PDB file of C-alpha atoms in Angstrom:
ATOM      1  CA  MET A   1      13.730 -15.251   6.168  1.00  0.00           C
ATOM      2  CA  ALA A   2      13.973 -18.706   7.705  1.00  0.00           C
ATOM      3  CA  ASP A   3      11.464 -21.273   6.475  1.00  0.00           C
ATOM      4  CA  LEU A   4       8.513 -21.719   8.866  1.00  0.00           C
ATOM      5  CA  GLU A   5       9.631 -18.831  11.046  1.00  0.00           C
ATOM      6  CA  LYS A   6       6.842 -18.051  13.528  1.00  0.00           C
ATOM      7  CA  TRP A   7       5.301 -14.562  13.864  1.00  0.00           C
ATOM      8  CA  ASP A   8       2.515 -13.063  15.932  1.00  0.00           C
ATOM      9  CA  LEU A   9       1.439 -10.936  12.955  1.00  0.00           C
ATOM     10  CA  VAL A  10       2.142 -11.190   9.230  1.00  0.00           C
ATOM     11  CA  VAL A  11       1.022  -8.229   7.136  1.00  0.00           C
ATOM     12  CA  ILE A  12       0.726  -8.838   3.402  1.00  0.00           C
ATOM     13  CA  GLY A  13       1.457  -5.608   1.548  1.00  0.00           C
ATOM     14  CA  ALA A  14       3.619  -2.598   2.412  1.00  0.00           C
ATOM     15  CA  GLY A  15       1.458   0.223   1.122  1.00  0.00           C
ATOM     16  CA  PRO A  16       0.124   2.846   3.544  1.00  0.00           C
ATOM     17  CA  ALA A  17      -2.399   0.411   5.076  1.00  0.00           C
ATOM     18  CA  GLY A  18       0.134  -2.401   5.423  1.00  0.00           C
ATOM     19  CA  LEU A  19       2.834  -0.185   6.910  1.00  0.00           C
ATOM     20  CA  THR A  20       0.299   1.268   9.342  1.00  0.00           C
ATOM     21  CA  ALA A  21      -0.774  -2.249  10.364  1.00  0.00           C
ATOM     22  CA  GLY A  22       2.883  -3.162  10.827  1.00  0.00           C
ATOM     23  CA  LEU A  23       3.486  -0.043  12.914  1.00  0.00           C
ATOM     24  CA  TYR A  24       0.570  -0.740  15.245  1.00  0.00           C
ATOM     25  CA  GLY A  25       1.330  -4.462  15.451  1.00  0.00           C
ATOM     26  CA  ALA A  26       4.897  -3.727  16.498  1.00  0.00           C
ATOM     27  CA  ARG A  27       3.767  -1.017  18.949  1.00  0.00           C
ATOM     28  CA  ALA A  28       1.501  -3.641  20.540  1.00  0.00           C
ATOM     29  CA  ARG A  29       4.646  -5.709  21.102  1.00  0.00           C
ATOM     30  CA  LEU A  30       3.668  -8.349  18.551  1.00  0.00           C
ATOM     31  CA  ALA A  31       6.446  -9.984  16.558  1.00  0.00           C
ATOM     32  CA  THR A  32       5.468  -8.395  13.232  1.00  0.00           C
ATOM     33  CA  VAL A  33       6.670  -8.860   9.669  1.00  0.00           C
ATOM     34  CA  VAL A  34       5.399  -6.917   6.646  1.00  0.00           C
ATOM     35  CA  LEU A  35       5.740  -8.683   3.296  1.00  0.00           C
ATOM     36  CA  GLU A  36       6.021  -6.721   0.047  1.00  0.00           C
ATOM     37  CA  LYS A  37       6.540  -8.065  -3.471  1.00  0.00           C
ATOM     38  CA  ALA A  38       7.639  -4.874  -5.199  1.00  0.00           C
ATOM     39  CA  LEU A  39       8.048  -1.433  -3.689  1.00  0.00           C
ATOM     40  CA  PRO A  40       7.403  -0.356  -0.088  1.00  0.00           C
ATOM     41  CA  GLY A  41       4.703   2.316  -0.114  1.00  0.00           C
ATOM     42  CA  GLY A  42       2.627   0.699  -2.837  1.00  0.00           C
ATOM     43  CA  GLN A  43       0.906   3.077  -5.242  1.00  0.00           C
ATOM     44  CA  ILE A  44       1.792   6.091  -3.115  1.00  0.00           C
ATOM     45  CA  ALA A  45       5.490   5.484  -3.809  1.00  0.00           C
ATOM     46  CA  THR A  46       4.837   6.102  -7.509  1.00  0.00           C
ATOM     47  CA  THR A  47       3.054   9.407  -6.883  1.00  0.00           C
ATOM     48  CA  ASN A  48       4.997  12.515  -7.823  1.00  0.00           C
ATOM     49  CA  GLU A  49       3.426  15.064  -5.457  1.00  0.00           C
ATOM     50  CA  ILE A  50       1.009  14.628  -2.555  1.00  0.00           C
ATOM     51  CA  GLU A  51      -0.778  17.660  -1.124  1.00  0.00           C
ATOM     52  CA  ASN A  52      -3.634  15.974   0.716  1.00  0.00           C
ATOM     53  CA  TYR A  53      -1.901  13.842   3.340  1.00  0.00           C
ATOM     54  CA  PRO A  54      -2.454  15.046   6.913  1.00  0.00           C
ATOM     55  CA  GLY A  55       0.598  16.671   8.427  1.00  0.00           C
ATOM     56  CA  TYR A  56       2.289  17.515   5.135  1.00  0.00           C
ATOM     57  CA  ARG A  57       1.600  20.564   3.002  1.00  0.00           C
ATOM     58  CA  SER A  58       3.416  18.822   0.152  1.00  0.00           C
ATOM     59  CA  ILE A  59       5.518  15.664   0.016  1.00  0.00           C
ATOM     60  CA  THR A  60       6.594  13.280  -2.720  1.00  0.00           C
ATOM     61  CA  GLY A  61       5.179   9.776  -2.710  1.00  0.00           C
ATOM     62  CA  PRO A  62       8.582   8.103  -2.379  1.00  0.00           C
ATOM     63  CA  GLU A  63       9.469  10.355   0.579  1.00  0.00           C
ATOM     64  CA  LEU A  64       6.184   9.618   2.367  1.00  0.00           C
ATOM     65  CA  ALA A  65       6.573   5.878   1.726  1.00  0.00           C
ATOM     66  CA  GLU A  66      10.118   5.961   3.113  1.00  0.00           C
ATOM     67  CA  ARG A  67       8.999   7.811   6.260  1.00  0.00           C
ATOM     68  CA  MET A  68       6.204   5.279   6.827  1.00  0.00           C
ATOM     69  CA  ARG A  69       8.646   2.386   6.380  1.00  0.00           C
ATOM     70  CA  GLU A  70      11.178   3.961   8.745  1.00  0.00           C
ATOM     71  CA  GLN A  71       8.525   4.544  11.404  1.00  0.00           C
ATOM     72  CA  ALA A  72       7.205   0.968  11.239  1.00  0.00           C
ATOM     73  CA  GLU A  73      10.735  -0.443  11.439  1.00  0.00           C
ATOM     74  CA  ALA A  74      11.670   1.917  14.302  1.00  0.00           C
ATOM     75  CA  GLN A  75       8.822   0.389  16.315  1.00  0.00           C
ATOM     76  CA  GLY A  76      10.112  -3.122  15.614  1.00  0.00           C
ATOM     77  CA  ALA A  77       8.261  -4.273  12.491  1.00  0.00           C
ATOM     78  CA  ARG A  78      10.425  -6.137  10.007  1.00  0.00           C
ATOM     79  CA  LEU A  79      10.001  -5.570   6.266  1.00  0.00           C
ATOM     80  CA  GLU A  80      10.726  -8.520   3.983  1.00  0.00           C
ATOM     81  CA  MET A  81      10.734  -8.375   0.203  1.00  0.00           C
ATOM     82  CA  ALA A  82       8.879 -11.470  -0.979  1.00  0.00           C
ATOM     83  CA  GLU A  83       5.761 -12.191  -2.997  1.00  0.00           C
ATOM     84  CA  VAL A  84       3.004 -14.076  -1.212  1.00  0.00           C
ATOM     85  CA  THR A  85       2.041 -17.127  -3.256  1.00  0.00           C
ATOM     86  CA  GLY A  86      -0.498 -18.699  -0.930  1.00  0.00           C
ATOM     87  CA  LEU A  87      -2.214 -18.617   2.429  1.00  0.00           C
ATOM     88  CA  ASP A  88      -3.311 -21.717   4.324  1.00  0.00           C
ATOM     89  CA  LEU A  89      -5.567 -20.922   7.266  1.00  0.00           C
ATOM     90  CA  ALA A  90      -5.424 -22.836  10.559  1.00  0.00           C
ATOM     91  CA  VAL A  91      -2.877 -25.430   9.434  1.00  0.00           C
ATOM     92  CA  GLU A  92      -1.869 -26.270  12.985  1.00  0.00           C
ATOM     93  CA  THR A  93      -2.444 -25.119  16.526  1.00  0.00           C
ATOM     94  CA  GLU A  94      -0.258 -23.841  19.308  1.00  0.00           C
ATOM     95  CA  ASP A  95      -1.673 -23.601  22.821  1.00  0.00           C
ATOM     96  CA  GLY A  96      -5.119 -24.269  21.331  1.00  0.00           C
ATOM     97  CA  ARG A  97      -4.831 -21.262  18.973  1.00  0.00           C
ATOM     98  CA  PRO A  98      -4.656 -21.646  15.190  1.00  0.00           C
ATOM     99  CA  LEU A  99      -1.533 -20.892  13.210  1.00  0.00           C
ATOM    100  CA  HIS A 100      -1.733 -19.859   9.562  1.00  0.00           C
ATOM    101  CA  ARG A 101       0.858 -20.662   6.886  1.00  0.00           C
ATOM    102  CA  VAL A 102       1.857 -17.808   4.590  1.00  0.00           C
ATOM    103  CA  ARG A 103       3.683 -19.140   1.532  1.00  0.00           C
ATOM    104  CA  THR A 104       6.084 -16.740  -0.226  1.00  0.00           C
ATOM    105  CA  THR A 105       8.748 -16.786  -2.902  1.00  0.00           C
ATOM    106  CA  ALA A 106      11.316 -16.757  -0.062  1.00  0.00           C
ATOM    107  CA  GLY A 107       9.801 -19.601   1.970  1.00  0.00           C
ATOM    108  CA  SER A 108       6.854 -20.105   4.311  1.00  0.00           C
ATOM    109  CA  LEU A 109       5.979 -18.385   7.587  1.00  0.00           C
ATOM    110  CA  LEU A 110       3.638 -19.323  10.418  1.00  0.00           C
ATOM    111  CA  ALA A 111       1.447 -16.597  11.870  1.00  0.00           C
ATOM    112  CA  ARG A 112      -1.002 -16.255  14.728  1.00  0.00           C
ATOM    113  CA  ALA A 113      -2.740 -13.478  12.747  1.00  0.00           C
ATOM    114  CA  VAL A 114      -2.608 -12.293   9.131  1.00  0.00           C
ATOM    115  CA  ILE A 115      -3.663  -8.923   7.734  1.00  0.00           C
ATOM    116  CA  VAL A 116      -4.104  -8.693   3.967  1.00  0.00           C
ATOM    117  CA  ALA A 117      -3.416  -5.137   2.801  1.00  0.00           C
ATOM    118  CA  SER A 118      -2.657  -5.928  -0.815  1.00  0.00           C
ATOM    119  CA  GLY A 119      -3.773  -2.564  -2.195  1.00  0.00           C
ATOM    120  CA  SER A 120      -4.960  -1.950  -5.707  1.00  0.00           C
ATOM    121  CA  GLU A 121      -3.641  -1.045  -9.111  1.00  0.00           C
ATOM    122  CA  PRO A 122      -5.490   1.269 -11.502  1.00  0.00           C
ATOM    123  CA  ARG A 123      -6.556  -0.079 -14.868  1.00  0.00           C
ATOM    124  CA  ARG A 124      -4.270   1.307 -17.538  1.00  0.00           C
ATOM    125  CA  LEU A 125      -5.382   2.393 -20.999  1.00  0.00           C
ATOM    126  CA  GLY A 126      -2.139   1.306 -22.635  1.00  0.00           C
ATOM    127  CA  VAL A 127      -1.883   4.426 -24.803  1.00  0.00           C
ATOM    128  CA  PRO A 128       1.455   5.966 -25.808  1.00  0.00           C
ATOM    129  CA  GLY A 129       2.830   8.354 -23.170  1.00  0.00           C
ATOM    130  CA  GLU A 130       0.542   7.131 -20.379  1.00  0.00           C
ATOM    131  CA  GLU A 131       3.314   5.850 -18.100  1.00  0.00           C
ATOM    132  CA  ARG A 132       5.629   8.759 -18.881  1.00  0.00           C
ATOM    133  CA  LEU A 133       2.882  11.269 -17.992  1.00  0.00           C
ATOM    134  CA  ARG A 134       1.604   9.498 -14.873  1.00  0.00           C
ATOM    135  CA  GLY A 135       1.607  12.112 -12.121  1.00  0.00           C
ATOM    136  CA  LYS A 136       2.240  14.851 -14.693  1.00  0.00           C
ATOM    137  CA  GLY A 137      -1.270  15.145 -16.097  1.00  0.00           C
ATOM    138  CA  VAL A 138      -2.392  11.518 -16.193  1.00  0.00           C
ATOM    139  CA  SER A 139      -4.209  10.668 -12.983  1.00  0.00           C
ATOM    140  CA  TYR A 140      -6.262   7.740 -11.717  1.00  0.00           C
ATOM    141  CA  CYS A 141      -7.995   9.389  -8.739  1.00  0.00           C
ATOM    142  CA  ALA A 142     -10.124  12.527  -8.985  1.00  0.00           C
ATOM    143  CA  THR A 143     -10.445  12.850  -5.214  1.00  0.00           C
ATOM    144  CA  CYS A 144      -6.680  12.575  -4.802  1.00  0.00           C
ATOM    145  CA  ASP A 145      -5.606  14.749  -7.711  1.00  0.00           C
ATOM    146  CA  GLY A 146      -8.565  16.939  -8.680  1.00  0.00           C
ATOM    147  CA  ALA A 147      -7.106  20.053  -7.055  1.00  0.00           C
ATOM    148  CA  PHE A 148      -4.107  19.865  -9.411  1.00  0.00           C
ATOM    149  CA  PHE A 149      -6.483  20.492 -12.335  1.00  0.00           C
ATOM    150  CA  GLN A 150      -8.101  23.672 -10.989  1.00  0.00           C
ATOM    151  CA  ASP A 151      -9.744  25.652 -13.820  1.00  0.00           C
ATOM    152  CA  ARG A 152      -8.325  23.339 -16.505  1.00  0.00           C
ATOM    153  CA  GLU A 153     -10.004  21.242 -19.132  1.00  0.00           C
ATOM    154  CA  VAL A 154      -9.905  17.535 -18.299  1.00  0.00           C
ATOM    155  CA  VAL A 155     -10.940  14.289 -19.928  1.00  0.00           C
ATOM    156  CA  VAL A 156     -12.329  11.346 -17.981  1.00  0.00           C
ATOM    157  CA  VAL A 157     -11.930   7.993 -19.700  1.00  0.00           C
ATOM    158  CA  GLY A 158     -14.219   5.132 -18.751  1.00  0.00           C
ATOM    159  CA  GLY A 159     -17.737   3.924 -19.246  1.00  0.00           C
ATOM    160  CA  GLY A 160     -18.838   2.756 -15.818  1.00  0.00           C
ATOM    161  CA  ASP A 161     -20.173   4.231 -12.624  1.00  0.00           C
ATOM    162  CA  SER A 162     -16.677   5.033 -11.344  1.00  0.00           C
ATOM    163  CA  ALA A 163     -15.848   7.169 -14.392  1.00  0.00           C
ATOM    164  CA  PHE A 164     -19.134   9.029 -14.005  1.00  0.00           C
ATOM    165  CA  GLN A 165     -18.507   9.648 -10.294  1.00  0.00           C
ATOM    166  CA  GLU A 166     -14.923  10.810 -10.909  1.00  0.00           C
ATOM    167  CA  GLY A 167     -16.111  13.173 -13.682  1.00  0.00           C
ATOM    168  CA  THR A 168     -18.876  14.573 -11.492  1.00  0.00           C
ATOM    169  CA  PHE A 169     -16.375  15.198  -8.696  1.00  0.00           C
ATOM    170  CA  LEU A 170     -14.041  17.031 -11.096  1.00  0.00           C
ATOM    171  CA  THR A 171     -16.781  19.480 -12.089  1.00  0.00           C
ATOM    172  CA  ARG A 172     -16.168  21.197  -8.730  1.00  0.00           C
ATOM    173  CA  SER A 173     -12.699  22.328  -9.727  1.00  0.00           C
ATOM    174  CA  ALA A 174     -11.809  21.588 -13.352  1.00  0.00           C
TER     175      ALA A 174
END
């Protein structure tokens, strides 16, 4: 990535939302780059089995993430591995339109438009076995994974509204 390279669209984050934004930006014939600090696909790439994504009866998270990446790149989006360290809005103008500076660990870019699709990360408990059992019994989304726990006993950990809502949702199946 050349320093101060100019793009029509810079997408921050290569999870499902970011890759979709990159796909549609490229399809609209915008010079589009998608920036990702870790793993294309975001959280979905760490998911063992997905049974609720339209068009797929069952697919692994890494496979779905790879297909999304391939599709965005096939339309002309470029994926760059770099962490965004800052964003400076309207630092200069070109033809009367503002340009934004996106600062990354690999240099800075200029963009006519920026989409922030930075995703989220679930709060971990930090208990032994949690990471090893993620996707194999430990889940962070009742709506996403509730069907896997059909007629089983489950435990919901948390003390806020979200934990209550997730637990209430799980009463339909678990």
